[in-house]
PDB file of C-alpha atoms in Angstrom:
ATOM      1  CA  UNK A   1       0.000   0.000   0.000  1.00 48.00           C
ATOM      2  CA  UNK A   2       1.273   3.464  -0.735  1.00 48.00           C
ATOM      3  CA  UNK A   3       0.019   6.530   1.461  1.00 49.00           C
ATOM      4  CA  UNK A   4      -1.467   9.592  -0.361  1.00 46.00           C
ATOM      5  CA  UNK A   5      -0.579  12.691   0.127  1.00 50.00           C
ATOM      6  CA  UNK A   6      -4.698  13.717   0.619  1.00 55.00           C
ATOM      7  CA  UNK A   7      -5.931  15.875   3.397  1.00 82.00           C
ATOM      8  CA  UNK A   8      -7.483  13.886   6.208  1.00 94.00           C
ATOM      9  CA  UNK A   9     -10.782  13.493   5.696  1.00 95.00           C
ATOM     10  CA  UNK A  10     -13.861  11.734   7.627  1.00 95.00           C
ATOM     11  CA  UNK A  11     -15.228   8.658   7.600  1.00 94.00           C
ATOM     12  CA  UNK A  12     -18.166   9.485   6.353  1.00 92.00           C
ATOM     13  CA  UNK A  13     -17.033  11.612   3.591  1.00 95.00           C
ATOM     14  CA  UNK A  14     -14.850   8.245   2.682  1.00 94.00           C
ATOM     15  CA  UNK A  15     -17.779   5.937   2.298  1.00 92.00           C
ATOM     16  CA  UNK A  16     -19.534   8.887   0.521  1.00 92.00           C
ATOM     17  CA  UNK A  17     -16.632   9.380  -2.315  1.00 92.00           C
ATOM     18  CA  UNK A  18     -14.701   6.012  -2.227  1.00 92.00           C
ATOM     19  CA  UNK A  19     -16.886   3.550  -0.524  1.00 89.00           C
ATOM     20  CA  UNK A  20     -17.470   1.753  -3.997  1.00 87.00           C
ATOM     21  CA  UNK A  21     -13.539   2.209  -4.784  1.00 88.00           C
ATOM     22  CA  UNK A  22     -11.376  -1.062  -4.216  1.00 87.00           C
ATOM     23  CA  UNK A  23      -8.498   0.979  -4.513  1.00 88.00           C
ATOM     24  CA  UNK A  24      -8.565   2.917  -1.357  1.00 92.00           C
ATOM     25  CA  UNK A  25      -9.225   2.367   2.722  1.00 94.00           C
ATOM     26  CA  UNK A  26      -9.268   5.097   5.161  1.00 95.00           C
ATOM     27  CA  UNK A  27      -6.682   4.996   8.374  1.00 94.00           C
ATOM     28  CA  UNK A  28      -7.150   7.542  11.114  1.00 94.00           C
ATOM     29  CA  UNK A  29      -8.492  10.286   8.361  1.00 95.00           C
ATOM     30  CA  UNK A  30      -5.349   9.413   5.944  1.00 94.00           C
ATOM     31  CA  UNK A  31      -6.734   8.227   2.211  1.00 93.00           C
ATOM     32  CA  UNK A  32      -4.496   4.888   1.729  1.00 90.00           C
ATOM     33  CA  UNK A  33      -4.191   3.828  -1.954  1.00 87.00           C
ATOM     34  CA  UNK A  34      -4.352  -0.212  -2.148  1.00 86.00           C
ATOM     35  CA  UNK A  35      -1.650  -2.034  -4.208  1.00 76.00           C
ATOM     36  CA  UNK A  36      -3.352  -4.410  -6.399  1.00 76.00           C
ATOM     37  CA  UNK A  37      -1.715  -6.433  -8.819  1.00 82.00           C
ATOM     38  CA  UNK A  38      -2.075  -9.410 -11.053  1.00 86.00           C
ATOM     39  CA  UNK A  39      -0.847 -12.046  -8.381  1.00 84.00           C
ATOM     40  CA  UNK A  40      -2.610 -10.399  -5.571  1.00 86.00           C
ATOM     41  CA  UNK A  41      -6.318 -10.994  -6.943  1.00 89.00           C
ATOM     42  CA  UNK A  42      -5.314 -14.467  -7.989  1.00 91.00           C
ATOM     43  CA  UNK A  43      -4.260 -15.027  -4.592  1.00 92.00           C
ATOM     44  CA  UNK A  44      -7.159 -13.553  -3.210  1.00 92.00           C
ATOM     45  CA  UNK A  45      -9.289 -15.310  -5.739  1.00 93.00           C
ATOM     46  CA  UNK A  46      -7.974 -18.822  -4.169  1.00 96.00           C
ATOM     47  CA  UNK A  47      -8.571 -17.847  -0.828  1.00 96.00           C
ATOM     48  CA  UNK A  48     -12.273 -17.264  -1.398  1.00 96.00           C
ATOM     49  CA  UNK A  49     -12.803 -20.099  -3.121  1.00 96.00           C
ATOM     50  CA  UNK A  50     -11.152 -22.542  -0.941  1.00 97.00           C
ATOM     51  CA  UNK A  51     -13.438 -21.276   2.279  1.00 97.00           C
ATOM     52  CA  UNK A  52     -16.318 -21.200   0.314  1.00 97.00           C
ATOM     53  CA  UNK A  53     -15.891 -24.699  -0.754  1.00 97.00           C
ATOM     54  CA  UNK A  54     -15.899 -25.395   3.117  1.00 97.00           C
ATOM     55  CA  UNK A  55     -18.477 -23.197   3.809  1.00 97.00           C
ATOM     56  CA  UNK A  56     -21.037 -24.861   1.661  1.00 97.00           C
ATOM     57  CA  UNK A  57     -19.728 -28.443   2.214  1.00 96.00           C
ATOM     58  CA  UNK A  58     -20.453 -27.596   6.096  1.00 96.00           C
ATOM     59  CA  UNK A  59     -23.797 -25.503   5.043  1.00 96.00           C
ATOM     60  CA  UNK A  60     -22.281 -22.590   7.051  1.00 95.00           C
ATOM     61  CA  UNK A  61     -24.024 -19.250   7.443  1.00 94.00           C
ATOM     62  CA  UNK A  62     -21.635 -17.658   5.842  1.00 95.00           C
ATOM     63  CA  UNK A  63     -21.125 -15.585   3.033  1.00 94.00           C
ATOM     64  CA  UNK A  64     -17.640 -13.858   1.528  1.00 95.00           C
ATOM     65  CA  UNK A  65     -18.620 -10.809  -0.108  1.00 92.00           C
ATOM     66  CA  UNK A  66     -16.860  -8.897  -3.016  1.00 89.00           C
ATOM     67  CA  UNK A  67     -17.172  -5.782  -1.706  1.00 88.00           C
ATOM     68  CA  UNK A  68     -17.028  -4.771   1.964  1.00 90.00           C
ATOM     69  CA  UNK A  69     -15.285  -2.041   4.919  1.00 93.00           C
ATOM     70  CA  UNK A  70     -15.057  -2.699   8.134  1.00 93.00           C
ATOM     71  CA  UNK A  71     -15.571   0.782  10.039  1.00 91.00           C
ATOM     72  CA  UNK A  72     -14.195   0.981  13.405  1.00 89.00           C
ATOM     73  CA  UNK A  73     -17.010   3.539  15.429  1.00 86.00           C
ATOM     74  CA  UNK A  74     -15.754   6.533  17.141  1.00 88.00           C
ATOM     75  CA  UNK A  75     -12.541   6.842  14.550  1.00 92.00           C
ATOM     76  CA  UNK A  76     -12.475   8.122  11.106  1.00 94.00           C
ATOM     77  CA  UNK A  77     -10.726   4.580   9.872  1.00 95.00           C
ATOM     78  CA  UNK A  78     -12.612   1.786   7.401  1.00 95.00           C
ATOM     79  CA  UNK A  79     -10.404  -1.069   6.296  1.00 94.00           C
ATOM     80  CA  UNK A  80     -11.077  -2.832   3.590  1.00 93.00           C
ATOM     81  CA  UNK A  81     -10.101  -6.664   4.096  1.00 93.00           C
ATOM     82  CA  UNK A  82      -8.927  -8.543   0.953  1.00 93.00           C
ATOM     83  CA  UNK A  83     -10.943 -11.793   1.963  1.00 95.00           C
ATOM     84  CA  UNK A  84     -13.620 -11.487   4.682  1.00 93.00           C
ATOM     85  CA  UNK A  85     -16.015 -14.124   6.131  1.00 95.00           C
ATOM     86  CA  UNK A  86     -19.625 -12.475   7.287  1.00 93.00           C
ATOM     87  CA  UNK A  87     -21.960 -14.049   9.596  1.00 91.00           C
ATOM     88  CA  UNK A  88     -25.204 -13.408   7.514  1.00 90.00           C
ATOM     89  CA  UNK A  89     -27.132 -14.482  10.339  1.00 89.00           C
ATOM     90  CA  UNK A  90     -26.422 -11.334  12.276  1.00 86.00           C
ATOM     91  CA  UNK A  91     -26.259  -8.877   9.332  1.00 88.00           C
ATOM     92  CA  UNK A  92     -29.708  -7.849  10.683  1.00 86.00           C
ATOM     93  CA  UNK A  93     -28.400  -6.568  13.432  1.00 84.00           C
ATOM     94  CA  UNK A  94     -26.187  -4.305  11.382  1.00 85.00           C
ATOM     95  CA  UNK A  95     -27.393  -0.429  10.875  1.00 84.00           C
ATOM     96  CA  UNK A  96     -25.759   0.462   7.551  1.00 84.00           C
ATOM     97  CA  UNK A  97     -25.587  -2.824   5.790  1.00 88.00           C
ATOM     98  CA  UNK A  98     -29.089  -2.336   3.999  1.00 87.00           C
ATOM     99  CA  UNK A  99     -28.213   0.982   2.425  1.00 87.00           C
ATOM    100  CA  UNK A 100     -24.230  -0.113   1.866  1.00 88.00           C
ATOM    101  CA  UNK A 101     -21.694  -2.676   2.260  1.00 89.00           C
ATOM    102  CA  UNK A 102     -20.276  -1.549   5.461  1.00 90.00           C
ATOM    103  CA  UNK A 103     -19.803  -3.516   8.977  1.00 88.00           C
ATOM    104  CA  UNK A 104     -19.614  -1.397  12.359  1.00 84.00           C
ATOM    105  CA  UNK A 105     -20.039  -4.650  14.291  1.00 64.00           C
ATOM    106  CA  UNK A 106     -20.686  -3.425  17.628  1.00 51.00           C
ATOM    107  CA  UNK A 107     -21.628  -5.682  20.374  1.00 47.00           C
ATOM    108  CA  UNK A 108     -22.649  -8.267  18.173  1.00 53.00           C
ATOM    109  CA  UNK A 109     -19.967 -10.149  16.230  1.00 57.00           C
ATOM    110  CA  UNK A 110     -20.659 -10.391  12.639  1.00 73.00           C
ATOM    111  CA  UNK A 111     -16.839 -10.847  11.481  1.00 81.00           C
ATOM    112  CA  UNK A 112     -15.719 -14.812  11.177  1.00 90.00           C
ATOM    113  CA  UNK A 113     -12.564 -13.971  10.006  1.00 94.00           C
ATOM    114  CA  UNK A 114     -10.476 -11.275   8.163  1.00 95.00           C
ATOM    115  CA  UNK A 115      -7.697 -12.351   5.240  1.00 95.00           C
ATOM    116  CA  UNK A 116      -5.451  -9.432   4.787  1.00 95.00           C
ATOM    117  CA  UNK A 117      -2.405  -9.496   2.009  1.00 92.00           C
ATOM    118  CA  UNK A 118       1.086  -7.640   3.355  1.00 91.00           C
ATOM    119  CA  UNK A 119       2.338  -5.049   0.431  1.00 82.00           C
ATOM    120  CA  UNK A 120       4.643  -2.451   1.028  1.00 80.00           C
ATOM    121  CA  UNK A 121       2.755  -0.700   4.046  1.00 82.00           C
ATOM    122  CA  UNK A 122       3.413  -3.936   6.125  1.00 90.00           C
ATOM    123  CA  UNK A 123       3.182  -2.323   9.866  1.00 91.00           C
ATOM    124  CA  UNK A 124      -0.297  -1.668   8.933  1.00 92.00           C
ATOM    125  CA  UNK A 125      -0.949  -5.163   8.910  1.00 94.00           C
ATOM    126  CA  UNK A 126       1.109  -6.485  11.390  1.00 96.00           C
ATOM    127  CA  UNK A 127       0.473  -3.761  13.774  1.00 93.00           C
ATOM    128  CA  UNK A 128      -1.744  -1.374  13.656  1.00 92.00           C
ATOM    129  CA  UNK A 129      -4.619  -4.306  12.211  1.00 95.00           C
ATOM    130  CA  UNK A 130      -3.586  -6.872  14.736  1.00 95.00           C
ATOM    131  CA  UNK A 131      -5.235  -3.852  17.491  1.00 94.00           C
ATOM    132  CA  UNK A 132      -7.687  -2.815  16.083  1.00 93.00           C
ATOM    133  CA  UNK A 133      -9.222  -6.394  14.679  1.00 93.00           C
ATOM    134  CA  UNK A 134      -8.988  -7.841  18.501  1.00 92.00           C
ATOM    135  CA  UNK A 135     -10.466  -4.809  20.215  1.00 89.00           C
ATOM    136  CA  UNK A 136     -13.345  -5.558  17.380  1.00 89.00           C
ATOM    137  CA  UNK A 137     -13.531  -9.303  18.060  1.00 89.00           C
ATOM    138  CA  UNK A 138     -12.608 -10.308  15.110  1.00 92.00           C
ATOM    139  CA  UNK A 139     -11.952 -14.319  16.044  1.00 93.00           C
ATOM    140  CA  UNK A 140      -9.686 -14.791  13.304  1.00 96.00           C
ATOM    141  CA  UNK A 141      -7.420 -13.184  11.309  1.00 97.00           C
ATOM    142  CA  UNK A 142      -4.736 -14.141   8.734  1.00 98.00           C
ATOM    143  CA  UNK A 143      -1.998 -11.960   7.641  1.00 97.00           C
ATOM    144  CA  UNK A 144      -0.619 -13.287   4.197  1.00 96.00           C
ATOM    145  CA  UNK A 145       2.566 -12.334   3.695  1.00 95.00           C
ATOM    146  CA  UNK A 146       2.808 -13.931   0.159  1.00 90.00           C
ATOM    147  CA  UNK A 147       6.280 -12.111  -1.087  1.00 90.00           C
ATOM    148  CA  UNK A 148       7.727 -12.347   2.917  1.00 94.00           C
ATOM    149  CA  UNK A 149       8.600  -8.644   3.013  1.00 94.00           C
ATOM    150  CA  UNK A 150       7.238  -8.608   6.545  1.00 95.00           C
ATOM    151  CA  UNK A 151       9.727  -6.864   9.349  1.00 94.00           C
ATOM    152  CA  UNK A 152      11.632  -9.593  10.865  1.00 94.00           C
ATOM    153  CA  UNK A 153      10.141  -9.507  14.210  1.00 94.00           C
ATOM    154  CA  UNK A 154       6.753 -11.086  12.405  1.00 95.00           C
ATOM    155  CA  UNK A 155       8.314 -13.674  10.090  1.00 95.00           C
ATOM    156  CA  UNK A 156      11.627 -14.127  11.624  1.00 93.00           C
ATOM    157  CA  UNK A 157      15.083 -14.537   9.452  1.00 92.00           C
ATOM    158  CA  UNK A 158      15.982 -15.618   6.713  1.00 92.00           C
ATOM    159  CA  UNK A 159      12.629 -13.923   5.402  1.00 94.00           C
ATOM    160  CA  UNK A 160      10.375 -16.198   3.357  1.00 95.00           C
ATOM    161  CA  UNK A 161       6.493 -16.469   2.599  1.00 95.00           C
ATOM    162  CA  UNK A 162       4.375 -16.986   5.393  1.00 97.00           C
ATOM    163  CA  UNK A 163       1.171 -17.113   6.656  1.00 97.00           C
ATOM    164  CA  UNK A 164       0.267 -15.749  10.414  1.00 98.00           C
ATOM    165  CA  UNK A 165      -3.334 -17.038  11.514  1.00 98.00           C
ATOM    166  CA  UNK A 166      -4.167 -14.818  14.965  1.00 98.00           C
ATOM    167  CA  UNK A 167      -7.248 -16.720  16.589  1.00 96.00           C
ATOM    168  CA  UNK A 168      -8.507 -14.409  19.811  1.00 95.00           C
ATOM    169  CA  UNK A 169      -7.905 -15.802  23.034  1.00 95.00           C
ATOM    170  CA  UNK A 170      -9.865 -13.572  25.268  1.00 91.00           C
ATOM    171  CA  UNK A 171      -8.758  -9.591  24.344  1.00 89.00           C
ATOM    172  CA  UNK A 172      -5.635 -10.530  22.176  1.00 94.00           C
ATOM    173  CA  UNK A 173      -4.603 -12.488  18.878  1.00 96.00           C
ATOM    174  CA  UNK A 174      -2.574 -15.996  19.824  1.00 97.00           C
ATOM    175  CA  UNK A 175      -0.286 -15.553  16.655  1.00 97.00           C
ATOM    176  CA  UNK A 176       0.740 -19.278  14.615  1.00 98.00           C
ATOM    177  CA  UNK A 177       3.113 -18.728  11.409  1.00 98.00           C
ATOM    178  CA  UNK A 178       3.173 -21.193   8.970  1.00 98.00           C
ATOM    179  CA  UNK A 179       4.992 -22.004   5.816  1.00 97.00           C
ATOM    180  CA  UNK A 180       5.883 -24.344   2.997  1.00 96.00           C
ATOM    181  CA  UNK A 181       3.976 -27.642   3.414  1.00 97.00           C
ATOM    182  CA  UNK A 182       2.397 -26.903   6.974  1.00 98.00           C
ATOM    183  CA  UNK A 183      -1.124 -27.366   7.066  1.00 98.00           C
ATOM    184  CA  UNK A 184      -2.940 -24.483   8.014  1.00 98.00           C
ATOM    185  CA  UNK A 185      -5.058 -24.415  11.638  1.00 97.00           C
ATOM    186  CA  UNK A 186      -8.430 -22.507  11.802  1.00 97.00           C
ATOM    187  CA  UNK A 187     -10.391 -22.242  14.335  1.00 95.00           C
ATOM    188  CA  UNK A 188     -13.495 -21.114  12.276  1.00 95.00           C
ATOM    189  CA  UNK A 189     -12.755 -23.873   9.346  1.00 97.00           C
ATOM    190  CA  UNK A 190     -11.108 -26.542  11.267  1.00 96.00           C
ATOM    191  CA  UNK A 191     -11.339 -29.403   8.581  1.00 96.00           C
ATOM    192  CA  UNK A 192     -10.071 -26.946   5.671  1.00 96.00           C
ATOM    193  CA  UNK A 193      -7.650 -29.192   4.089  1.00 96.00           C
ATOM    194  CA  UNK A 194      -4.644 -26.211   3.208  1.00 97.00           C
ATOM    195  CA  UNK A 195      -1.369 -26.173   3.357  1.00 97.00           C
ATOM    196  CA  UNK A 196       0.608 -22.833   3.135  1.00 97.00           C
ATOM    197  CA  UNK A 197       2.185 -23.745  -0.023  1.00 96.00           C
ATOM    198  CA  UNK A 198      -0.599 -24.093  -1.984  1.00 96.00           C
ATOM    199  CA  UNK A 199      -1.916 -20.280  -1.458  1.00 96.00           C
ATOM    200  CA  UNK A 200       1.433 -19.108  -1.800  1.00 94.00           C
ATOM    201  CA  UNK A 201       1.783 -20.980  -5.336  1.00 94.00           C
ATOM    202  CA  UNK A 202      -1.290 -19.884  -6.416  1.00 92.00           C
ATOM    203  CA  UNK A 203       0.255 -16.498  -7.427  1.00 81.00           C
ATOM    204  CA  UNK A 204       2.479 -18.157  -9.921  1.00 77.00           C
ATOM    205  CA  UNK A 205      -0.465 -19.940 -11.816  1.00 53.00           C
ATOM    206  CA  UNK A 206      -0.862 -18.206 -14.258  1.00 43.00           C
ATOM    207  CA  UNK A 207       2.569 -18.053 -15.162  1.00 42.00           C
ATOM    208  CA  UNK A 208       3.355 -21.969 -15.191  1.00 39.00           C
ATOM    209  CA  UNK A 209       0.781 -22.511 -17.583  1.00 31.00           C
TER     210      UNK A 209
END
């Protein structure tokens, strides 16, 4: 991600001008431009696909959808997660999402679990994300660090590809890093069949064939 150089602005002048705009989220009033490449959606694209394949084999109430922020009340921030799981069972609970795709969550959790990609703005993901997700109650949340350009305190040394799942234990993310062939360990899909390796190699696809 690469920061403009934008005025701050609020939240609700963000949702009003770029809430239908994949290419920007809103952090403490600062417009944040999205990095979005080729091997990013396809990664992305995987993700989805693999949970929803577990979330209709398990007839979950779930639903991923294409388009959503998460806004965090009281702040002038809205992420925008790359992969997101939704309760829909509790989305009537939710003020805005009948007018517009947006979660506040409140005291009811809506959020399953949050799938965000590391680009160039890391510490926003590793940091500042890992906060604010637990204070929302987010119960899981996976930081996919496809290219390994994570600081070394998150992904250790020599730096390679990895995968950190955070599952909330009480008021703060237990963090698990995984890698190559480990199989990954969800507590909201625990019989998804995935091994780090195979997200990670789904960025190549399209050039091996």
């Amino acid at each position: 991600m690469v920061q403009s150089a934008a005025k701050l602005i609020s939240v609700d002048e963000f949702i009003t001008h770029y809430g239908d705009d994949n290419c920007y989220e809103l952090i403490d009033g600062e417009l944040i431009e999205m990095e979005s490449t080729g091997p990013h959606e396809q990664v992305a694209a995987f993700v989805g696909r693999k949970l929803n394949v577990e979330i209709d084999r398990h007839d979950n109430p779930y639903c991923i959808p294409h388009r959503c922020l998460i806004r965090l009340l009281g702040t002038d921030t809205a992420f925008r997660p790359d992969v997101i799981v939704l309760d829909q069972t509790q989305l009537i609970h939710e003020p805005l999402w009948q007018q517009e795709p947006v979660i506040t969550l409140g005291k009811t959790i809506k959020l399953k679990l949050v799938v965000e990609f590391v680009s160039t703005n890391w510490q926003n993901d590793y940091a500042r994300k890992v906060e604010d997700y637990a204070i929302l109650g987010i119960p899981e949340y996976w930081i996919l660090d496809y290219l390994g350009i994570g600081g070394r305190e998150y992904i250790g040394k020599p730096k390679q590809p990895t995968l950190t799942i955070c599952n909330l234990v009480e008021d703060e993310y237990q963090k698990q890093l995984f890698r190559g062939e480990d199989l990954l360990v969800s507590s909201i899909f625990p019989e998804l069949q995935l091994t780090a390796k195979q997200i990670f190699n789904s960025s190549t696809l399209g050039m091996a064939m």
